[in-house]
């Protein structure tokens, strides 16, 4: 999306990806049509000033999904992004160069590739998306073959039998996606999903939600008062309407918050925020509610402990959030759905930048510290004019950094600087 916008502004770029499948990433590479967008099609345009672009594309190529208030398969959005990139390359020949390669290091004036070649550039944008989960990485490396450490890896779920019972670590969007895949393949077993609070994403309403802009009591003052005001507003207009009103100002409120307030949000509010903010399509919610009603899916709140291997399965030791101790949970498989394992300090690209002082972690250690334009801040707090971060890796700076409407706005800011 960024490369296309830069080309439209006359700025050439080199787009580097590990595979030839440019424009898909993890979310949109799924071939399963049961994986729906979590945002209505009318809000999924890749171009900020053309809000109907995605719906028009659906009307032209997949009219059966061209409902503005609907939730199209994620696969189609991936095709849309790829098609847009190809169209822009045709209209602006030579403005986008594609490279299938690994970047092994970021230099002052470019990058070094895995084969040792160097590419010079006046600016670099890290748009690396979400990393794989890391909760069970150590267990899987230790030889526990019944653990799926990265559920998005090719063939990750293929060994799970139709009647196998499974443990899922995490109860968020990735859990929903994996259950949908298994169900779509004819899986008939039972799943127990465990997370700290046992919360599952809420559902979108069947029709688009109204928007109630937040008042001053929700955007200023102590966090406890803001939450109380939000609850009052939710009782008056509905929680979806209240959340829609917060969406346009969320990143600004996060940027304005001091470190102590951000820390309280992360520790206490985030799980509730996530399940109400990042909602699932009504059709998807219907499948999940049916599985819950049939007792084929159970949500458990508690702290995840050690995972052990047994003959033909795994054992999860856990501590319930409330109530007396419970026995370990046993299943044929365990799937790590705890979410992206962000670790800027340990990442092969950003770790050396932090170690040398070219970049720094934010005060909470969530990720790279950035300025309002998405430029990395160095150890002294000065913005690097040649190093930008876009999308999920920018979460520490902007909080909301994973949904297309939010990324789309960040792209426009970066384009204004670079072009």
Tab-separated table of C-alpha atoms in Angstrom, residues 31 93 99 104 145 156 160 189 208-209 239 258 262 277 293 297 300 322 339 352 362 399:
chain	number	residue	atom	x	y	z
A	31	UNK	CA	-7.036	-19.526	1.246
A	93	UNK	CA	6.517	2.086	-14.861
A	99	UNK	CA	13.033	-7.788	-4.723
A	104	UNK	CA	19.865	-9.162	7.253
A	145	UNK	CA	6.052	-32.395	18.625
A	156	UNK	CA	0.659	-26.234	10.773
A	160	UNK	CA	-4.633	-32.676	13.787
A	189	UNK	CA	-13.278	-32.746	18.558
A	208	UNK	CA	-23.018	-0.493	10.500
A	209	UNK	CA	-22.804	1.144	13.899
A	239	UNK	CA	-21.009	0.008	23.526
A	258	UNK	CA	2.012	9.813	30.153
A	262	UNK	CA	-0.060	3.939	29.355
A	277	UNK	CA	-12.384	-2.861	19.598
A	293	UNK	CA	-23.336	-23.773	23.109
A	297	UNK	CA	-15.391	-24.944	22.767
A	300	UNK	CA	-10.941	-20.746	30.623
A	322	UNK	CA	-10.498	-17.375	40.285
A	339	UNK	CA	-0.733	-13.388	19.495
A	352	UNK	CA	21.232	-4.121	16.452
A	362	UNK	CA	9.588	2.997	24.305
A	399	UNK	CA	-1.395	1.799	19.913
